Coordinates of C-alpha atoms in Angstrom, one line a residue:
X23 CA -85.7 122.5 105.2
X24 CA -88.1 121.1 107.8
X25 CA -91.1 123.2 108.6
X26 CA -93.4 122.7 111.6
X27 CA -96.5 124.6 112.8
X28 CA -98.6 127.1 110.9
X29 CA -96.5 129.1 108.5
X30 CA -96.7 131.2 105.3
X31 CA -95.3 129.4 102.3
X32 CA -94.9 132.6 100.3
X33 CA -93.0 134.5 102.9
X34 CA -90.8 131.9 104.8
X35 CA -87.3 132.3 106.2
X36 CA -85.8 132.7 102.8
X37 CA -87.6 136.1 102.4
X38 CA -85.2 137.6 105.0
X39 CA -82.2 135.7 103.7
X40 CA -82.0 132.8 106.1
X41 CA -80.6 129.7 104.5
X42 CA -79.6 126.2 105.2
X43 CA -81.4 126.1 108.4
X44 CA -81.9 122.9 110.5
X45 CA -85.6 123.7 110.6
X46 CA -88.1 126.4 111.4
X47 CA -90.9 126.0 114.0
X48 CA -93.6 128.3 112.8
X49 CA -96.1 129.9 115.2
X50 CA -96.1 127.1 117.7
X51 CA -98.7 127.3 120.5
X52 CA -98.0 127.8 124.2
X53 CA -98.2 124.2 125.2
X54 CA -95.9 123.1 122.4
X55 CA -93.3 125.8 123.2
X56 CA -93.3 124.9 126.9
X57 CA -92.7 121.2 125.9
X58 CA -89.9 122.2 123.6
X59 CA -88.2 124.5 126.1
X60 CA -88.2 121.9 128.8
X61 CA -87.1 119.1 126.5
X62 CA -84.2 121.2 125.2
X63 CA -83.0 122.1 128.7
X64 CA -83.7 125.8 128.3
X65 CA -86.1 126.1 131.2
X66 CA -88.0 124.2 133.9
X67 CA -91.5 124.1 135.3
X68 CA -92.6 125.6 138.6
X69 CA -95.0 123.7 140.9
X70 CA -97.9 125.5 139.3
X71 CA -96.8 125.0 135.7
X72 CA -95.2 128.4 135.0
X73 CA -92.1 128.1 132.8
X74 CA -89.0 129.3 134.6
X75 CA -85.8 130.4 132.7
X76 CA -82.6 132.1 133.5
X77 CA -81.1 134.9 131.3
X78 CA -77.5 134.5 132.2
X79 CA -75.2 137.5 132.7
X80 CA -77.7 139.9 131.2
X81 CA -80.6 140.2 133.8
X82 CA -81.8 143.4 132.2
X83 CA -81.6 145.4 129.0
X84 CA -78.3 146.6 127.6
X85 CA -79.1 150.2 126.5
X86 CA -75.4 151.0 125.9
X87 CA -75.3 148.2 123.3
X88 CA -78.3 149.4 121.3
X89 CA -77.6 151.1 117.9
X90 CA -79.7 152.7 115.2
X91 CA -78.5 152.6 111.6
X92 CA -77.7 156.2 110.5
X93 CA -78.6 156.6 106.9
X94 CA -80.4 159.1 104.7
X95 CA -83.7 157.9 106.1
X96 CA -82.9 158.5 109.7
X97 CA -80.3 161.3 109.5
X98 CA -82.8 164.1 110.2
X99 CA -85.3 162.2 112.2
X100 CA -83.4 160.4 114.9
X101 CA -82.1 162.3 117.9
X102 CA -78.4 161.3 117.8
X103 CA -77.7 162.9 121.2
X104 CA -79.4 159.9 122.8
X105 CA -79.2 157.2 120.1
X106 CA -75.9 155.5 119.2
X107 CA -75.4 155.4 115.5
X108 CA -74.3 152.4 113.4
X109 CA -73.1 152.8 109.8
X110 CA -75.0 151.0 107.0
X111 CA -71.7 149.2 106.2
X112 CA -71.4 147.9 109.8
X113 CA -75.0 146.8 109.8
X114 CA -74.6 144.9 106.5
X115 CA -71.6 143.0 107.9
X116 CA -73.6 142.3 111.1
X117 CA -76.6 141.1 109.1
X118 CA -74.6 138.8 106.9
X119 CA -72.9 137.3 110.0
X120 CA -76.3 136.8 111.7
X121 CA -77.5 134.8 108.6
X122 CA -74.3 132.7 108.6
X123 CA -74.6 132.1 112.3
X124 CA -78.2 130.7 111.8
X125 CA -77.1 128.1 109.2
X126 CA -77.7 124.6 110.4
X127 CA -79.7 125.8 113.5
X128 CA -83.3 125.0 114.4
X129 CA -85.2 128.3 114.8
X130 CA -88.6 129.3 116.2
X131 CA -90.7 131.9 114.3
X132 CA -93.7 133.9 115.5
X133 CA -95.9 136.1 113.4
X134 CA -97.4 138.8 115.7
X135 CA -99.0 142.2 115.9
X136 CA -97.7 145.2 117.8
X137 CA -100.8 147.3 118.3
X138 CA -104.5 146.6 119.1
X139 CA -105.6 149.3 116.7
X140 CA -105.7 147.5 113.3
X141 CA -105.2 150.8 111.4
X142 CA -101.9 151.6 113.2
X143 CA -100.3 148.3 114.1
X144 CA -97.0 146.8 113.0
X145 CA -96.8 143.2 111.7
X146 CA -93.7 141.7 113.4
X147 CA -92.0 138.4 112.5
X148 CA -89.6 137.2 115.3
X149 CA -87.0 134.5 114.8
X150 CA -85.5 133.1 117.9
X151 CA -82.9 130.5 118.9
X152 CA -84.7 129.5 122.1
X153 CA -88.2 128.0 122.4
X154 CA -88.7 130.0 125.6
X155 CA -87.9 133.3 123.8
X156 CA -90.5 132.3 121.2
X157 CA -93.0 131.8 124.0
X158 CA -92.1 135.1 125.7
X159 CA -92.6 137.2 122.6
X160 CA -95.8 135.2 121.7
X161 CA -97.0 136.1 125.2
X162 CA -96.1 139.7 125.1
X163 CA -97.3 140.7 121.6
X164 CA -100.8 140.3 120.1
X165 CA -101.5 136.9 118.5
X166 CA -103.3 137.0 115.1
X167 CA -106.1 134.6 114.5
X168 CA -104.8 131.3 112.9
X169 CA -106.7 132.2 109.8
X170 CA -104.6 135.4 109.4
X171 CA -101.3 133.7 109.4
X172 CA -101.4 132.4 105.8
X173 CA -101.2 135.9 104.3
X174 CA -98.9 137.4 106.9
X175 CA -96.3 139.7 105.5
X176 CA -94.1 141.4 108.1
X177 CA -93.3 145.1 108.4
X178 CA -90.6 144.4 111.0
X179 CA -88.4 141.3 111.3
X180 CA -86.4 140.5 114.4
X181 CA -83.5 138.0 114.6
X182 CA -82.9 137.1 118.2
X183 CA -79.7 135.0 118.5
X184 CA -78.3 135.0 122.1
X185 CA -75.4 132.8 121.1
X186 CA -74.1 135.2 118.5
X187 CA -71.2 137.4 119.6
X188 CA -70.7 140.7 117.8
X189 CA -67.2 142.0 117.0
X190 CA -66.6 145.7 117.8
X191 CA -64.0 145.9 115.0
X192 CA -66.2 144.3 112.3
X193 CA -69.7 145.4 113.4
X194 CA -69.1 148.7 115.1
X195 CA -70.6 147.4 118.3
X196 CA -69.4 148.3 121.8
X197 CA -69.1 144.7 123.0
X198 CA -70.1 141.2 122.0
X199 CA -73.7 142.2 122.8
X200 CA -75.6 144.1 120.2
X201 CA -79.1 145.4 119.5
X202 CA -79.1 147.0 116.0
X203 CA -82.2 148.7 114.6
X204 CA -82.5 149.4 110.9
X205 CA -85.7 151.5 110.4
X206 CA -85.3 151.8 106.6
X207 CA -85.2 148.0 106.2
X208 CA -87.5 147.1 109.0
X209 CA -84.9 144.7 110.7
X210 CA -83.7 144.4 114.3
X211 CA -80.7 142.2 115.1
X212 CA -80.3 141.1 118.8
X213 CA -77.2 139.1 119.7
X214 CA -75.1 138.3 122.8
X215 CA -77.9 138.6 125.3
X216 CA -80.5 136.1 126.6
X217 CA -82.6 138.8 128.2
X218 CA -86.0 138.4 126.4
X219 CA -87.2 141.9 127.1
X220 CA -84.9 143.2 124.3
X221 CA -87.4 141.8 121.8
X222 CA -90.5 143.6 123.1
X223 CA -88.6 146.8 123.5
X224 CA -87.4 146.6 119.9
X225 CA -91.0 146.5 118.7
X226 CA -91.7 149.5 121.0
X227 CA -88.8 151.4 119.6
X228 CA -90.0 150.8 116.0
X229 CA -93.5 152.1 116.9
X230 CA -92.0 155.1 118.6
X231 CA -90.3 156.0 115.3
X232 CA -93.2 155.3 113.0
X233 CA -96.3 156.6 114.9
X234 CA -95.2 160.2 115.5
X235 CA -94.8 160.6 111.8
X236 CA -98.5 159.8 111.5
X237 CA -99.4 162.2 114.3
X238 CA -100.0 159.4 116.9
X239 CA -98.5 159.5 120.4
X240 CA -96.5 156.4 121.5
X241 CA -96.3 156.1 125.3
X242 CA -94.3 154.1 127.8
X243 CA -97.3 153.7 130.2
X244 CA -99.9 151.5 131.6
X245 CA -103.6 152.2 131.1
X246 CA -107.0 151.2 132.5
X247 CA -110.7 152.2 132.4
X248 CA -112.7 153.1 135.5
X249 CA -116.3 152.1 136.4
X250 CA -117.6 155.2 134.7
X251 CA -115.8 154.4 131.4
X252 CA -113.1 157.0 131.9
X253 CA -109.7 155.8 130.9
X254 CA -106.4 156.8 132.6
X255 CA -102.8 156.6 131.6
X256 CA -99.9 155.9 134.0
X257 CA -96.5 157.0 132.9
X258 CA -93.5 155.7 134.9
X259 CA -90.1 154.1 134.8
X260 CA -89.4 150.6 136.0
X261 CA -90.2 150.1 139.7
X262 CA -92.5 153.1 140.0
X263 CA -95.7 151.0 140.0
X264 CA -97.1 151.2 136.4
X265 CA -98.1 147.5 136.4
X266 CA -99.2 147.3 140.1
X267 CA -101.4 150.4 140.1
X268 CA -103.0 149.8 136.7
X269 CA -104.0 146.3 137.8
X270 CA -106.8 147.6 139.9
X271 CA -109.7 145.2 140.6
X272 CA -112.2 148.0 140.2
X273 CA -111.0 148.9 136.7
X274 CA -110.6 147.3 133.4
X275 CA -106.9 146.8 132.5
X276 CA -106.0 148.0 129.0
X277 CA -102.3 147.1 129.3
X278 CA -99.3 147.5 131.7
X279 CA -96.4 149.0 129.6
X280 CA -96.8 150.4 126.1
X281 CA -99.7 152.2 124.4
X282 CA -100.5 154.5 121.5
X283 CA -102.8 157.5 121.5
X284 CA -104.6 158.1 118.2
X285 CA -107.7 159.7 116.8
X286 CA -110.0 157.1 118.4
X287 CA -108.4 157.0 121.8
X288 CA -105.7 154.8 123.4
X289 CA -104.7 151.3 122.4
X290 CA -102.3 148.7 123.8
X291 CA -99.3 147.7 121.8
X292 CA -99.1 144.3 123.5
X293 CA -101.1 141.3 124.3
X294 CA -99.3 140.5 127.6
X295 CA -97.9 141.9 130.8
X296 CA -94.3 142.0 132.0
X297 CA -94.3 142.5 135.8
X298 CA -91.5 142.8 138.3
X299 CA -91.8 140.0 140.9
X300 CA -89.4 141.1 143.6
X301 CA -91.3 140.8 146.9
X302 CA -94.4 139.8 145.0
X303 CA -97.2 138.6 147.4
X304 CA -100.8 137.5 147.2
X305 CA -101.7 140.1 149.8
X306 CA -100.2 143.2 148.0
X307 CA -100.7 142.2 144.4
X308 CA -103.2 139.4 144.1
X309 CA -103.9 139.6 140.4
X310 CA -100.2 139.5 139.4
X311 CA -99.4 136.9 142.0
X312 CA -102.1 134.6 140.6
X313 CA -100.9 135.2 137.0
X314 CA -97.4 134.2 138.0
X315 CA -98.7 130.8 139.2
X316 CA -100.4 129.8 136.0
X317 CA -99.4 127.5 133.1
X318 CA -98.4 129.8 130.2
X319 CA -96.6 132.4 132.4
X320 CA -92.9 132.8 131.9
X321 CA -90.7 133.5 135.0
X322 CA -87.4 135.2 134.5
X323 CA -84.5 134.6 137.0
X324 CA -86.9 133.6 139.8
X325 CA -85.3 130.9 141.9
X326 CA -87.4 127.7 142.6
X327 CA -87.3 125.7 145.8
X328 CA -85.2 122.6 145.0
X329 CA -87.9 120.3 146.5
X330 CA -91.3 121.9 146.2
X331 CA -90.5 123.8 142.9
X332 CA -92.3 126.8 144.4
X333 CA -91.0 130.2 143.2
X334 CA -89.2 132.3 145.8
X335 CA -90.1 135.9 145.0
X336 CA -88.0 137.3 147.9
X337 CA -84.7 135.7 146.6
X338 CA -82.5 138.3 144.9
X339 CA -79.5 136.1 144.5
X340 CA -79.7 136.3 140.7
X341 CA -81.0 139.8 140.3
X342 CA -83.4 142.4 141.7
X343 CA -85.0 142.5 138.3
X344 CA -86.9 139.2 138.5
X345 CA -89.9 139.2 136.3
X346 CA -93.0 137.4 135.0
X347 CA -94.5 137.6 131.5
X348 CA -98.1 136.5 131.2
X349 CA -101.0 136.9 128.7
X350 CA -103.2 139.9 129.4
X351 CA -106.2 137.5 129.7
X352 CA -104.7 136.2 133.0
X353 CA -105.9 139.4 134.6
X354 CA -109.6 138.8 135.4
X355 CA -110.7 142.3 134.5
X356 CA -108.5 142.8 131.4
X357 CA -109.9 144.4 128.3
X358 CA -110.7 142.0 125.5
X359 CA -110.1 144.7 122.8
X360 CA -107.0 146.4 124.2
X361 CA -108.6 149.8 123.3
X362 CA -110.3 152.6 125.1
X363 CA -111.5 156.2 124.6
X364 CA -109.4 159.3 125.1
X365 CA -108.0 159.5 128.7
X366 CA -109.6 161.8 131.3
X367 CA -106.5 161.6 133.6
X368 CA -102.8 161.2 133.1
X369 CA -100.7 160.0 136.1
X370 CA -96.9 160.5 136.1
X371 CA -95.4 158.0 138.6
X372 CA -92.1 158.5 140.3
X373 CA -90.4 156.6 143.1
X374 CA -88.6 159.4 145.0
X375 CA -86.0 157.7 147.2
X376 CA -85.0 161.1 148.7
X377 CA -88.4 161.4 150.4
X378 CA -89.0 164.9 149.1
X379 CA -91.8 164.9 146.6
X380 CA -95.5 164.9 147.8
X381 CA -97.3 161.6 147.4
X382 CA -99.8 163.2 145.0
X383 CA -100.1 166.6 143.3
X384 CA -102.2 168.1 140.6
X385 CA -100.2 169.4 137.6
X386 CA -100.9 172.3 135.3
X387 CA -100.4 171.6 131.6
X388 CA -97.0 173.3 131.7
X389 CA -95.9 171.2 134.7
X390 CA -97.1 168.1 133.0
X391 CA -94.9 168.9 130.0
X392 CA -92.0 169.6 132.4
X393 CA -92.3 166.4 134.3
X394 CA -92.9 164.3 131.1
X395 CA -89.7 165.6 129.6
X396 CA -87.8 165.1 132.9
X397 CA -89.0 161.5 133.5
X398 CA -87.7 161.4 137.1
X399 CA -87.4 158.5 139.5
X400 CA -84.6 157.3 141.8
X401 CA -82.6 154.1 142.2
X402 CA -82.1 152.9 145.8
X403 CA -79.0 151.6 147.4
X404 CA -78.3 147.9 146.8
X405 CA -80.3 147.6 143.6
X406 CA -77.2 147.9 141.4
X407 CA -73.5 147.4 141.9
X408 CA -71.9 150.5 143.2
X409 CA -75.2 152.2 144.3
X410 CA -74.7 153.1 148.0
X411 CA -77.2 155.9 148.3
X412 CA -80.2 157.1 146.4
X413 CA -79.4 158.2 142.8
X414 CA -81.7 160.3 140.7
X415 CA -82.6 159.0 137.3
X416 CA -84.0 161.2 134.5
X417 CA -85.3 159.4 131.5
X418 CA -87.1 161.7 129.1
X419 CA -90.7 160.8 128.2
X420 CA -90.3 158.1 130.9
X421 CA -88.6 155.9 128.3
X422 CA -85.5 157.5 126.8
X423 CA -83.8 154.3 125.6
X424 CA -86.9 153.6 123.3
X425 CA -87.4 157.1 122.0
X426 CA -85.6 157.5 118.6
X427 CA -86.7 161.1 118.0
X428 CA -86.1 164.3 119.8
X429 CA -87.9 164.4 123.1
X430 CA -89.7 167.6 122.0
X431 CA -91.5 165.6 119.3
X432 CA -93.2 163.4 121.9
X433 CA -93.6 166.4 124.3
X434 CA -95.5 168.5 121.7
X435 CA -97.7 165.5 120.8
X436 CA -98.6 165.0 124.4
X437 CA -99.2 168.7 125.0
X438 CA -101.6 168.8 122.0
X439 CA -103.5 165.7 123.2
X440 CA -103.9 167.1 126.7
X441 CA -105.3 170.4 125.4
X442 CA -107.5 168.8 122.8
X443 CA -109.1 166.4 125.3
X444 CA -109.0 168.5 128.4
X445 CA -107.0 165.9 130.4
X446 CA -106.3 166.3 134.1
X447 CA -102.7 165.5 135.0
X448 CA -101.2 164.2 138.3
X449 CA -97.8 163.5 139.8
X450 CA -97.8 160.5 142.2
X451 CA -94.8 159.6 144.3
X452 CA -94.7 155.9 145.3
X453 CA -91.3 156.3 147.0
X454 CA -90.3 157.4 150.5
X455 CA -91.7 159.6 153.2
X456 CA -90.4 160.8 156.6
X457 CA -86.9 160.6 155.3
X458 CA -85.0 159.2 152.3
X459 CA -84.2 155.5 151.7
X460 CA -82.7 154.0 154.8
X461 CA -84.2 156.6 157.2
X462 CA -87.8 157.0 156.1
X463 CA -90.4 154.5 155.0
X464 CA -92.0 153.5 151.7
X465 CA -95.4 155.1 151.2
X466 CA -97.9 152.3 151.8
X467 CA -99.5 150.9 148.7
X468 CA -103.0 151.1 150.2
X469 CA -102.5 154.9 150.6
X470 CA -101.3 155.3 147.1
X471 CA -104.3 153.4 145.8
X472 CA -106.6 155.6 147.9
X473 CA -105.1 158.8 146.6
X474 CA -105.4 157.5 143.0
X475 CA -109.0 156.5 143.4
X476 CA -109.8 160.0 144.7
X477 CA -108.0 161.6 141.8
X478 CA -109.5 159.4 139.1
X479 CA -113.1 159.4 140.3
X480 CA -113.2 163.2 140.5
X481 CA -113.2 163.6 144.3
X482 CA -110.2 165.9 144.1
X483 CA -111.5 168.1 141.4
X484 CA -112.5 170.9 143.7
X485 CA -110.5 169.9 146.8
X486 CA -108.6 172.5 148.8
X487 CA -104.9 172.5 148.0
X488 CA -101.6 174.0 149.3
X489 CA -98.7 174.8 147.1
X490 CA -95.5 172.8 147.7
X491 CA -92.8 175.4 148.3
X492 CA -90.0 173.5 146.5
X493 CA -91.7 172.3 143.4
X494 CA -94.7 174.6 143.0
X495 CA -97.1 171.7 143.0
X496 CA -100.8 171.8 144.1
X497 CA -101.1 169.3 146.9
X498 CA -104.6 168.3 148.2
X499 CA -105.0 169.0 151.9
X500 CA -107.3 166.1 152.6
X501 CA -108.0 162.7 151.0
X502 CA -110.4 160.1 152.4
X503 CA -108.5 157.2 153.9
X504 CA -105.2 158.9 153.9
X505 CA -103.4 160.5 156.9
X506 CA -103.4 164.2 156.2
X507 CA -99.8 164.5 157.6
X508 CA -98.6 162.2 154.8
X509 CA -99.6 164.8 152.2
X510 CA -97.0 167.3 153.2
X511 CA -93.6 165.7 152.9
X512 CA -91.7 168.2 155.1
X513 CA -94.1 167.6 158.0
X514 CA -93.3 163.9 158.0
X515 CA -89.6 164.5 158.6
X516 CA -88.5 164.7 162.3
X517 CA -85.5 166.8 161.2
X518 CA -87.0 169.7 159.1
X519 CA -83.6 171.1 158.2
X520 CA -82.5 167.7 156.8
X521 CA -85.6 167.8 154.6
X522 CA -84.6 171.2 153.4
X523 CA -81.2 170.0 152.4
X524 CA -82.6 166.9 150.6
X525 CA -85.2 169.1 148.8
X526 CA -82.5 171.6 147.7
X527 CA -80.4 168.8 146.3
X528 CA -83.3 167.3 144.3
X529 CA -84.3 170.7 143.0
X530 CA -80.8 171.3 141.7
X531 CA -80.8 167.8 140.0
X532 CA -84.1 168.7 138.2
X533 CA -82.8 172.1 137.1
X534 CA -79.5 170.7 135.8
X535 CA -81.2 167.9 133.9
X536 CA -83.8 170.2 132.2
X537 CA -81.1 172.4 130.7
X538 CA -81.0 169.9 127.8
X539 CA -84.6 170.8 126.9
X540 CA -84.7 174.5 127.8
X541 CA -84.2 175.7 124.3
X542 CA -86.9 173.4 122.9
X543 CA -89.9 174.4 125.1
X544 CA -92.0 177.5 125.8
X545 CA -91.3 179.9 128.6
X546 CA -94.2 178.6 130.7
X547 CA -92.8 175.1 130.6
X548 CA -89.3 176.3 131.6
X549 CA -90.9 178.1 134.6
X550 CA -92.9 175.1 135.6
X551 CA -90.0 173.3 137.3
X552 CA -88.8 173.4 141.0
X553 CA -88.7 176.7 142.7
X554 CA -86.2 178.2 145.2
X555 CA -87.1 177.2 148.8
X556 CA -89.5 179.7 150.2
X557 CA -90.7 178.2 153.5
X558 CA -89.4 179.8 156.7
X559 CA -86.7 177.7 158.3
X560 CA -87.6 176.1 161.6

């Protein structure tokens, strides 16, 4: 079997059962992978040298096609209410068919780390069919030194074969697309989808299972460090601003998506960033815009001008979920270590398309637990087929599809960390004001940045506040550089009664969603949610 690149002779493809391959390209570098991807017709180059690829029918993750093997190892650890089970027998059949599918094919293999903390990282070996997928995962995870590759033995092996089609009858899958996670064997099988993000989220899922058993907190968040050395964590679902708000030129970026919180502080799981590019501009997000125009970046589903080869970030003809993957080092102020001390502030981001939540509010520890378990944001009309008005989305721990264990496990870990390190918590709404989507307007990014700066630099520590009458949140009355009227949502609506109706609707959504967790939390957390409307009607 032909081998190219730097590889480990003692632990090659045969160690995982791969056989009769057409060749394995081991740990190829960025330039070589770009060349291979273009030559093989998988991708093309933008004018600035970024690799541009399309993901086909899957332009996002397929959470309904993700399964966890249910065996004696996982039976009492995995929360089966939110994780679809797969029998060991179905997984074995799927695994054998994956190995058979690979015969005669040329594969690409990368040996990588998930986790900047050497004491708590996972060694991941990723086999892909596509050169551009190999470049993507090499970009997103942490690359070992070349000298470390000779003795690399993986804890986790991922087989990523987009051309494989699963059989619901034979494999226990839902469709021809499958993401099957076997924690006991340390294997993930991904088939029937070309969306590269499934690989990185599989590593995240594995760490979300392993780290809590060691007392460490895995987090779906971005993180940075301010000028005074105080680190901050930003929780949030896709589209809420995790990547944008953590890429602050006045701060050192730790990472934009996935982190752990251990005895020595926080640490990035990744070595790259994966940013949404819809409406990306040099004016609004200069660091990300510049990164998307560099050789080594990977653009997903971003159309190129047929003549100039310039990317069109406003074009949504393929999907709203256009993205760019790039090395963390492309951000000028990125951390070289991927590590920082214990956070002083935690920010929970939401994009409220109903225009109800305040743009910033201070949370008590109980409220922080409540909103962490709720994981609220909202989809807006037009972003998905069939969505004609704002729809509330609740994703516990701000990452339900990647959390194998009961949400209370992660909630208790966070509660303990907040108390132990005296962390201040904030809720920040990056959504609408003066009305919901279609009637109001999006809160300006410059105002959100000003509010965050005031919160993180301590300016709001002793600021005067008012209590939001719907959600019981402490809202600052004044923030430098921000119109005071913006801070009180009801006052920004011309029709106050319409606001009351929208607020009541959102309160009820929160309350209905939280019933799932009510029996797993203390009384103070149950009481920390939305309150009945108390303001006098106008």
